[in-house]
Coordinates of C-alpha atoms in Angstrom, one line a residue:
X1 CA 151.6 205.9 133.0
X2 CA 149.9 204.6 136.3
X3 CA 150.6 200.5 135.8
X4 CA 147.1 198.6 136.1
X5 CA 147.1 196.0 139.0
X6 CA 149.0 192.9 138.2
X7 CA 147.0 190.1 136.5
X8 CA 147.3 186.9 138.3
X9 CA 148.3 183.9 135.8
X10 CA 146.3 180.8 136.9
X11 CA 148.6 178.2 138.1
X12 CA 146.1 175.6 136.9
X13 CA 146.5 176.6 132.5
X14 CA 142.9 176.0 132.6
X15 CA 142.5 178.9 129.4
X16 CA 145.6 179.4 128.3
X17 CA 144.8 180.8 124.8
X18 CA 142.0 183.5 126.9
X19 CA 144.8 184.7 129.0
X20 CA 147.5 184.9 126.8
X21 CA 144.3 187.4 124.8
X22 CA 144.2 189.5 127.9
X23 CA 148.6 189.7 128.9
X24 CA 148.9 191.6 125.0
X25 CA 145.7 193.2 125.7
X26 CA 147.7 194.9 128.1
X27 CA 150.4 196.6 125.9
X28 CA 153.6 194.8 125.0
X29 CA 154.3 193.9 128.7
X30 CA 151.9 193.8 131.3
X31 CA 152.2 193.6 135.4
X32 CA 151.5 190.3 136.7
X33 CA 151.3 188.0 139.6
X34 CA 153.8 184.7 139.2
X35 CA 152.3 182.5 142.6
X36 CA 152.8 185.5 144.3
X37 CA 155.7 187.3 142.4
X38 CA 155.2 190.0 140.8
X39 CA 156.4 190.1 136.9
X40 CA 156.4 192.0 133.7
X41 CA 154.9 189.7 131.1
X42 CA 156.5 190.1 128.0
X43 CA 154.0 189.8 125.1
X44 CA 155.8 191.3 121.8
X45 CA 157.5 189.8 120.4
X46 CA 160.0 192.7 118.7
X47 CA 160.6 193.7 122.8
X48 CA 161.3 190.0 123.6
X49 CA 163.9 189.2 121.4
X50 CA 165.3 192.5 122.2
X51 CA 165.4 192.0 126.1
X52 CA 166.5 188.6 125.5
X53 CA 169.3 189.6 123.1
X54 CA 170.6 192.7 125.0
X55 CA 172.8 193.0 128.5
X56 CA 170.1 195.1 130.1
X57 CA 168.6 191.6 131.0
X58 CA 169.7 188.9 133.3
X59 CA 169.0 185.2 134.9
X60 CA 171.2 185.5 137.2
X61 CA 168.7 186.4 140.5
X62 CA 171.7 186.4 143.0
X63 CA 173.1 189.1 141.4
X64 CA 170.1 191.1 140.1
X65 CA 167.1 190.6 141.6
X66 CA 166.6 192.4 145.1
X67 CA 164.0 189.9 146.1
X68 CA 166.0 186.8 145.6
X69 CA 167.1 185.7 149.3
X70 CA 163.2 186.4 150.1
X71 CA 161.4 185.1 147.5
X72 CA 163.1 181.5 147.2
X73 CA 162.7 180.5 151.1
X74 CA 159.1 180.5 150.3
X75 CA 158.2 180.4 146.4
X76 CA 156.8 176.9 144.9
X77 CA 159.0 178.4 141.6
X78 CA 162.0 179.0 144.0
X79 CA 164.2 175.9 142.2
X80 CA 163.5 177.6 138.8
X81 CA 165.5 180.8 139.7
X82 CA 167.7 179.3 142.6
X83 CA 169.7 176.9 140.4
X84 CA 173.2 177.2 139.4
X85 CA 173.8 176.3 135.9
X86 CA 173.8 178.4 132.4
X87 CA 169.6 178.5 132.7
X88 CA 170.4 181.1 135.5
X89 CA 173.9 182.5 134.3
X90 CA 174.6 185.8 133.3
X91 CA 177.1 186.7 131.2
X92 CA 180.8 185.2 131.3
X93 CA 179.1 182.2 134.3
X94 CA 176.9 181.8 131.1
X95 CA 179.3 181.2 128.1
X96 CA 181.7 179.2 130.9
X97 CA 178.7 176.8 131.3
X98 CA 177.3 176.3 127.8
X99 CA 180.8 175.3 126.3
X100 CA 180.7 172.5 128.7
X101 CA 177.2 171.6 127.6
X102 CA 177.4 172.8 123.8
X103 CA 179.9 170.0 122.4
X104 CA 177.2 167.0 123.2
X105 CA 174.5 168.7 120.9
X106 CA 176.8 169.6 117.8
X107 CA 175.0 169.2 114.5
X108 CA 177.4 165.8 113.8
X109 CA 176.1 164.2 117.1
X110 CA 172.9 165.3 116.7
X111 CA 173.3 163.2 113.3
X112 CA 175.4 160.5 114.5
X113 CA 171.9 159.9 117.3
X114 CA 169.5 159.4 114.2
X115 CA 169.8 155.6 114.3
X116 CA 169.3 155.6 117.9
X117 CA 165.8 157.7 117.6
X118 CA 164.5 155.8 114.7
X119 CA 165.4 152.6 116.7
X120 CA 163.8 153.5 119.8
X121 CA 160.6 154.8 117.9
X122 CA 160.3 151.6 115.5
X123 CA 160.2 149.7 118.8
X124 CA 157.3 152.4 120.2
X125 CA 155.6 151.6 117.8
X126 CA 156.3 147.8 117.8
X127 CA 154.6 147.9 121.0
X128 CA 151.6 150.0 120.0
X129 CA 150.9 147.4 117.3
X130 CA 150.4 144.5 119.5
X131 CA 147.7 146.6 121.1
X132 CA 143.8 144.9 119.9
X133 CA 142.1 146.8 116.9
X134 CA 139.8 149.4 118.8
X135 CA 141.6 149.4 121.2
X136 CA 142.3 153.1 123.2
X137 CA 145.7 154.3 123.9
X138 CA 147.1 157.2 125.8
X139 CA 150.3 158.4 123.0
X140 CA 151.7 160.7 125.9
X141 CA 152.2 157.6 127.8
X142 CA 153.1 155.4 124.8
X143 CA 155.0 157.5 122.5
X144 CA 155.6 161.0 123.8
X145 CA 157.2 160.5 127.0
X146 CA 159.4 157.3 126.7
X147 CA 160.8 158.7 123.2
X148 CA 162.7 161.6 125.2
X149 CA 163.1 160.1 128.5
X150 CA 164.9 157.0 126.8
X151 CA 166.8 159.2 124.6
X152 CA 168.3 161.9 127.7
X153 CA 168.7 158.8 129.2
X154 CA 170.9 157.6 126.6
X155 CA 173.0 160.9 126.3
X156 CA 173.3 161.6 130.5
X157 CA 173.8 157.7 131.6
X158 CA 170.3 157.3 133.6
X159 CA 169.9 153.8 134.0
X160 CA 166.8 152.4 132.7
X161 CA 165.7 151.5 136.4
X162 CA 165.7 155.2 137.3
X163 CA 164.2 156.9 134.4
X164 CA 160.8 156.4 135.5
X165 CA 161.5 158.1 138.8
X166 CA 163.0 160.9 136.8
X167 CA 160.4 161.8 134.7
X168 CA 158.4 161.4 137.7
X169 CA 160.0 164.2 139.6
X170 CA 160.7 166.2 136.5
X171 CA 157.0 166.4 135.7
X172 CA 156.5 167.8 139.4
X173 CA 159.2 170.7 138.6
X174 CA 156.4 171.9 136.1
X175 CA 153.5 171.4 138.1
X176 CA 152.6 174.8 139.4
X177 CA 149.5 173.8 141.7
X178 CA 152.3 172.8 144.5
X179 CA 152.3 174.4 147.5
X180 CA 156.1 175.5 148.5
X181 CA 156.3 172.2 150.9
X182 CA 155.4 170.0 148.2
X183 CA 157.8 171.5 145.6
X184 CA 160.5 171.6 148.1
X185 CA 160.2 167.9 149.0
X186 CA 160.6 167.8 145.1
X187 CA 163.3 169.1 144.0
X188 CA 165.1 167.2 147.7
X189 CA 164.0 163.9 145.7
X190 CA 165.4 164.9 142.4
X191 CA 168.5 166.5 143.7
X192 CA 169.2 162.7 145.8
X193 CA 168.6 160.7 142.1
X194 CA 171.0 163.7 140.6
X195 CA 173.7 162.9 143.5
X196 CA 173.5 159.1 142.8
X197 CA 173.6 159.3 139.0
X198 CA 176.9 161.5 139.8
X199 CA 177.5 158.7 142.8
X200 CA 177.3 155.8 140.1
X201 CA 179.3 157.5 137.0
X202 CA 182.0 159.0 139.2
X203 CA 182.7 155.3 140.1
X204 CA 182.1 153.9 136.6
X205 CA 182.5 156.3 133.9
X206 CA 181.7 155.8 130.3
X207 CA 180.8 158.0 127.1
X208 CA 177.5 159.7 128.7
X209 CA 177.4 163.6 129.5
X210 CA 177.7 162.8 132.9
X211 CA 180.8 161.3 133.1
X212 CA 182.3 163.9 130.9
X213 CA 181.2 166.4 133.3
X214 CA 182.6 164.7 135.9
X215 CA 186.0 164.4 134.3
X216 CA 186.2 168.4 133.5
X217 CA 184.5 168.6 137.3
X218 CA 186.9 166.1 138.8
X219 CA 190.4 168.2 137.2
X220 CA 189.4 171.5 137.3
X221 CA 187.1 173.0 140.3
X222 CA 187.3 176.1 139.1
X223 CA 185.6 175.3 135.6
X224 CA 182.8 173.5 137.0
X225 CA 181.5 173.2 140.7
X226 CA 179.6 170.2 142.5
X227 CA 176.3 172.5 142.5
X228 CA 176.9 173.7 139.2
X229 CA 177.4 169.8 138.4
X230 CA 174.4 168.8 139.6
X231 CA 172.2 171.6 138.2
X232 CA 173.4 171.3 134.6
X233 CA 172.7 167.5 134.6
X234 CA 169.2 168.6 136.4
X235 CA 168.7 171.1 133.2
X236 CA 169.6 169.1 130.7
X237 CA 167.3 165.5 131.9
X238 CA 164.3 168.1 132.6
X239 CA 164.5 170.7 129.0
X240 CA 165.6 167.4 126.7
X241 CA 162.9 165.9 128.6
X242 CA 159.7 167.7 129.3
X243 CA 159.3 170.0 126.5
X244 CA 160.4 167.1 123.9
X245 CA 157.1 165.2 125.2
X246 CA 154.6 168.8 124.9
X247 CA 155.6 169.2 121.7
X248 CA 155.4 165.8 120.3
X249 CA 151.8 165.4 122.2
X250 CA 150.6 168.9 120.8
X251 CA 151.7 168.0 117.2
X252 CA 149.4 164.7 117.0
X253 CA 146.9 166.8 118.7
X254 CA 146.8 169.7 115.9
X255 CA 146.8 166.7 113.1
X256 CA 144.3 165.0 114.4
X257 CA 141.5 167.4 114.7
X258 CA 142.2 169.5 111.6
X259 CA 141.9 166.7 109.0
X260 CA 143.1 169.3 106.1
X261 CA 146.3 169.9 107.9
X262 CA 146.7 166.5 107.4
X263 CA 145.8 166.1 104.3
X264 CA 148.5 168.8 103.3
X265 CA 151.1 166.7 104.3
X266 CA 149.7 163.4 102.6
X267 CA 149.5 165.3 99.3
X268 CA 152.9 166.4 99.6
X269 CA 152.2 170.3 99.7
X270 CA 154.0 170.3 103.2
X271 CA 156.6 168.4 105.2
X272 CA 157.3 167.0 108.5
X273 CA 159.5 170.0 109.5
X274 CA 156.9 171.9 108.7
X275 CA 154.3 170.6 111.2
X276 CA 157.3 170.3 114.0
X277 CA 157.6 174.9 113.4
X278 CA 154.0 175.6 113.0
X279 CA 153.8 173.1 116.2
X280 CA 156.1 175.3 118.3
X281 CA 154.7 178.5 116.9
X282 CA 151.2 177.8 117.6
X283 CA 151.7 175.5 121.1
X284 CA 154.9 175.8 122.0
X285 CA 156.0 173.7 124.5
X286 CA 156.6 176.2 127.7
X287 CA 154.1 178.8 128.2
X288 CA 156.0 181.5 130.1
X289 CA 159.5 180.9 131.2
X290 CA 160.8 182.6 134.9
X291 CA 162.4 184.6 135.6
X292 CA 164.8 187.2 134.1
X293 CA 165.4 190.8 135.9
X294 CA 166.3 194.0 134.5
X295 CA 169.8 195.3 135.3
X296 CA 169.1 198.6 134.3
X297 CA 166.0 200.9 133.8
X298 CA 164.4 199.5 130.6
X299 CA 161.5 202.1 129.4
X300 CA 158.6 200.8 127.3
X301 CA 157.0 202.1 124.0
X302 CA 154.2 203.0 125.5
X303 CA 155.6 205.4 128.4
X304 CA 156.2 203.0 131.6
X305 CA 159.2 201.9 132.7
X306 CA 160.8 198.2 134.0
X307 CA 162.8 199.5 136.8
X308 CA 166.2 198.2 137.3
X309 CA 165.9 194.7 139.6
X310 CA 162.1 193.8 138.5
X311 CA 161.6 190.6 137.3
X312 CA 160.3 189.4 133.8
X313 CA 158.5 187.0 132.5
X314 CA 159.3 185.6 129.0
X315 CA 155.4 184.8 127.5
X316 CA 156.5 183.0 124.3
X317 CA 152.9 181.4 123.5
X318 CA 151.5 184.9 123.7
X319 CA 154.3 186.2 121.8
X320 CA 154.2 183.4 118.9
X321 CA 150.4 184.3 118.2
X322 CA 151.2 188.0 118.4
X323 CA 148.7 189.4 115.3
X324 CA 151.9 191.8 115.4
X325 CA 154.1 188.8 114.0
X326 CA 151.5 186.3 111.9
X327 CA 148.3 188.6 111.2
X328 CA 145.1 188.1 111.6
X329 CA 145.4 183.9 111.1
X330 CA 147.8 183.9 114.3
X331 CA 145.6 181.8 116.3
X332 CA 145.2 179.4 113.0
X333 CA 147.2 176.2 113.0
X334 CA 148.5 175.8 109.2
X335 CA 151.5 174.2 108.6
X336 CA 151.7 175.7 104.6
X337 CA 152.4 179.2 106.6
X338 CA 154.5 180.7 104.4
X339 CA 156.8 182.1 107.6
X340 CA 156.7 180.1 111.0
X341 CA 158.9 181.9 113.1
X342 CA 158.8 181.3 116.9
X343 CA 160.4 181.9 120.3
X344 CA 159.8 178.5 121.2
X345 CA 163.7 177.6 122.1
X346 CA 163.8 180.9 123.4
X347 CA 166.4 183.8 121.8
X348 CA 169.6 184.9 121.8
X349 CA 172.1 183.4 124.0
X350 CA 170.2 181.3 126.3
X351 CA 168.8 179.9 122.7
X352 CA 168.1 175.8 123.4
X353 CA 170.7 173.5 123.0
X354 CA 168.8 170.9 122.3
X355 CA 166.7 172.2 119.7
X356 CA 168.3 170.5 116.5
X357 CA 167.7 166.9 118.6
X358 CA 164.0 167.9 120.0
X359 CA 163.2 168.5 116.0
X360 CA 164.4 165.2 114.8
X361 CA 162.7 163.5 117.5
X362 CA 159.3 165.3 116.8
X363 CA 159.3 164.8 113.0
X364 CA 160.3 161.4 113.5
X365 CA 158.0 160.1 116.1
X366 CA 155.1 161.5 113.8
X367 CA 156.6 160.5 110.6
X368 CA 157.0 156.8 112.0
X369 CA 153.5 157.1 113.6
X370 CA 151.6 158.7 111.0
X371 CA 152.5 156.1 108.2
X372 CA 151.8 153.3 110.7
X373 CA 149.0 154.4 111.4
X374 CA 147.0 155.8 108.7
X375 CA 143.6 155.8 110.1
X376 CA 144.6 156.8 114.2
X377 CA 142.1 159.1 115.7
X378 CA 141.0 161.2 118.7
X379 CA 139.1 158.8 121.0
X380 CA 137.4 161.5 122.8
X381 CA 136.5 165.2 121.8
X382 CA 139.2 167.5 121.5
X383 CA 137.5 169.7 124.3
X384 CA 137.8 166.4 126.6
X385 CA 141.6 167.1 126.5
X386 CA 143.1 168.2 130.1
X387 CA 145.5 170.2 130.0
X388 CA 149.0 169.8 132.5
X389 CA 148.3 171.8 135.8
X390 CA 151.2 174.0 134.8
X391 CA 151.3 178.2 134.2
X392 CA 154.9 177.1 131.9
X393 CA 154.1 173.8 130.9
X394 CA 151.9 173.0 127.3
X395 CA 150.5 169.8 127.1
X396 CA 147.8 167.5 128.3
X397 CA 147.1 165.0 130.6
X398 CA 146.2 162.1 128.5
X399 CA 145.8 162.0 125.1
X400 CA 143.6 159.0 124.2
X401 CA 143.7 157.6 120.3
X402 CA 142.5 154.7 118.4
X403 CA 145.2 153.4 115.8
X404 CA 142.9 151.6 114.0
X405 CA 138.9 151.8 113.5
X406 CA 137.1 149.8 116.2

C-alpha cells in the first residue's frame, strides 16, 4: 500500500481531540511529521501494547535509529531521545536502570508518603482559604503544580529555593513551539541545576533519591554513570512532575463542567479512583510520547510495513478514545464506566514508576479540594481554557475557579 504523505502534528495542541480524529482515520498507524521527523503514529490500541510489549521495539536511538547522530544536532525534541537513562534503554541498559530507580516507588513507600501528601495538600488548601469570597484563582498555580513539585522535591532532595527554577525549565522540556536554540539553551540550564543538586548531595548526603544514587554511582561506575546519573534524576523531577500537574488540572476540569459527573461521586455511585482512571483515559496527561524505533520489519494489518530503523510515535490520547477499545461513548467523560482501561503510564516494561504515587496525589488533591470546597466553579467558559503549547503535553495554561460564590 502507497503510505499517504505524513500528517504534520501541530506543535501548538491547538485541537487535539480533531487530530487525534484524523491520526486513527488513518488506519492503526499513520505517517507523520514530529517538528520535522518523520514517525509512525500509533493509534490502536491492540498494536500499541503489542509494540510496546515486544523486542521488535526500542528507545534506545543510538543503537536503532539510523537518523540519530543527524536528527539531535538540530531537533527542538533532540533531549527527549538523546538522554541516557531507562526512558531511552533498551533491553538489559533498561532493567540495569529501573532497579536503581524501582526501590524508591515500592507500594510500602508509596504508603509510608501518605502523610506527607495529605500534609502538603491540607496546607494548599490552607492557603486557598485565606483567599476573599469571590475571589479568582488559578488551581494549576495553586494546587496542581506545587503538590508535585514539593513532593519530587521531597523524594530527590531539591531544595525549596530551587524548585521553582525546576519546574520552570521542566515546563520548557514540554513546550514544543521552541525553536532548537531555545530548547538547547534549555536543557544547558536544567542540566547546570541537575549538576549542582548532584554538587550539593555528593557533599551532604541524606535519605533523598539523589543521594542514594550517588552512593551506588560513587562505588560502582559500572552500575551507574555520571550521564546516566544526571538523566535519571532529570527523568524522575520532570515524569513525577509534569504529568502529575496535567492530570490533577484535567480532573477538576472534567468535574467542573459536567455537573452530573459530579454528582455521581457526591451520591456515592462512584469513587475518587474512579475519576483519577476515567481522567487518564479520557485526558491523559502526555499526548504522544517520542520516540521508539523498530529493530526489525514490523508489517501492519492493513498491508504496509514499519521498516526496520523508523521511528514511532506512541499516541496514547488517540489510543485511549479508540471506539475500538470504549465504543461509541469513547469521547464521553463518565467516571461510572464500567472498564477504564488506559495507556496513560504507558505499557509493558517502560510502564511508569510513579504511577501508584501520581494516583494518590490526584485523588487526594481533589478529595481534599472537593470537600473544601463544595460550591468551586469555572470562572470562565470552558472554551476560554488554553491549552499548554505542547504536541506531548495535556493541560492548560490557567485554569481560573471561584471557591466560593461571589
Amino acid at each position: 500500500m502507497r503510505p499517504n504523505p505524513p500528517i504534520v502534528l501541530d506543535p501548538t495542541g491547538a485541537d487535539r481531540h480533531a487530530e487525534h480524529r484524523r491520526l486513527r482515520a488513518h488506519g492503526p498507524a499513520a505517517l507523520v511529521d514530529v517538528l520535522g521527523v518523520r514517525a509512525w503514529s500509533i493509534t490502536d490500541p491492540l498494536l500499541l501494547r503489542k509494540l510496546l510489549t515486544g523486542p521488535d521495539v526500542s528507545k534506545d536511538g543510538r543503537r536503532h535509529w539510523p537518523a540519530f547522530e543527524e536528527t539531535v544536532r538540530d531537533w527542538p525534541l533532540a533531549l527527549w531521545v538523546a538522554v541516557s537513562n531507562m526512558f531511552t534503554a533498551y533491553g538489559s541498559d533498561h532493567a540495569r536502570l529501573r532497579r536503581l530507580v524501582a526501590p524508591a516507588f515500592t507500594a510500602r513507600r508509596v504508603a509510608a508518603l501518605r502523610p506527607v501528601v495529605e500534609a502538603l495538600v491540607t496546607g494548599l488548601l490552607d492557603d486557598l482559604e485565606a483567599e476573599p469570597r469571590g475571589a479568582v484563582v488559578d488551581l494549576r498555580e495553586r494546587l496542581a503544580y506545587p503538590l508535585p513539585i514539593a513532593l519530587i522535591g521531597h523524594l530527590t532532595g531539591v531544595p525549596e529555593s530551587r524548585r521553582e527554577d525546576f519546574r520552570a525549565l521542566v515546563d520548557g522540556v514540554f513546550d514544543t513551539t521552541r525553536t532548537a536554540e531555545e530548547a538547547m539553551a534549555n536543557a544547558g540550564r536544567l542540566y547546570g541545576l541537575l549538576d549542582e543538586l548532584v554538587a550539593a548531595r555528593r557533599a551532604e548526603p541524606g535519605e533523598d533519591m539523589t543521594s542514594l544514587l550517588i552512593a551506588t554511582r560513587d562505588e560502582d561506575g559500572s552500575t551507574l554513570t555520571e550521564s546516566e546519573l544526571r538523566d535519571t534524576l532529570l527523568l524522575v523531577i520532570s515524569a513525577g512532575y509534569e504529568t502529575t500537574v496535567n492530570v490533577i488540572d484535567q480532573a477538576i476540569t472534567a468535574l467542573l463542567t459536567r455537573p452530573g459527573q459530579l454528582a455521581h461521586l457526591r451520591a456515592g455511585r462512584a469513587g475518587w479512583g474512579d475519576v483519577v482512571e476515567e481522567t487518564l483515559r479520557h485526558e491523559p496527561a502526555v499526548k504522544h510520547l517520542p520516540l521508539r524505533y523498530a529493530v526489525t520489519d514490523i508489517p501492519l494489518p492493513d498491508g504496509r510495513t514499519i521498516a526496520r530503523g523508523d521511528a514511532i510515535l506512541a499516541s496514547y490520547a488517540a489510543a485511549n478514545r479508540h471506539p475500538d477499545w470504549h465504543g461509541p461513548t469513547a469521547d464521553a467523560f463518565e467516571i461510572t464506566r464500567a472498564t477504564k482501561d488506559h495507556l496513560a503510564f504507558g505499557h509493558g516494561v517502560h510502564y511508569c514508576l510513579g504511577a501508584p504515587l501520581a494516583r494518590l496525589e490526584v485523588a487526594t488533591a481533589l478529595e481534599h479540594l472537593f470537600t473544601r470546597f463544595p460550591r468551586l466553579s469555572l470562572a470562565v467558559a470552558p472554551e476560554e481554557l488554553q491549552p499548554l503549547p505542547s504536541l506531548i503535553s495535556n493541560g492548560h495554561q490557567r485554569l481560573p475557579v471561584r471557591l466560593h460564590p461571589a
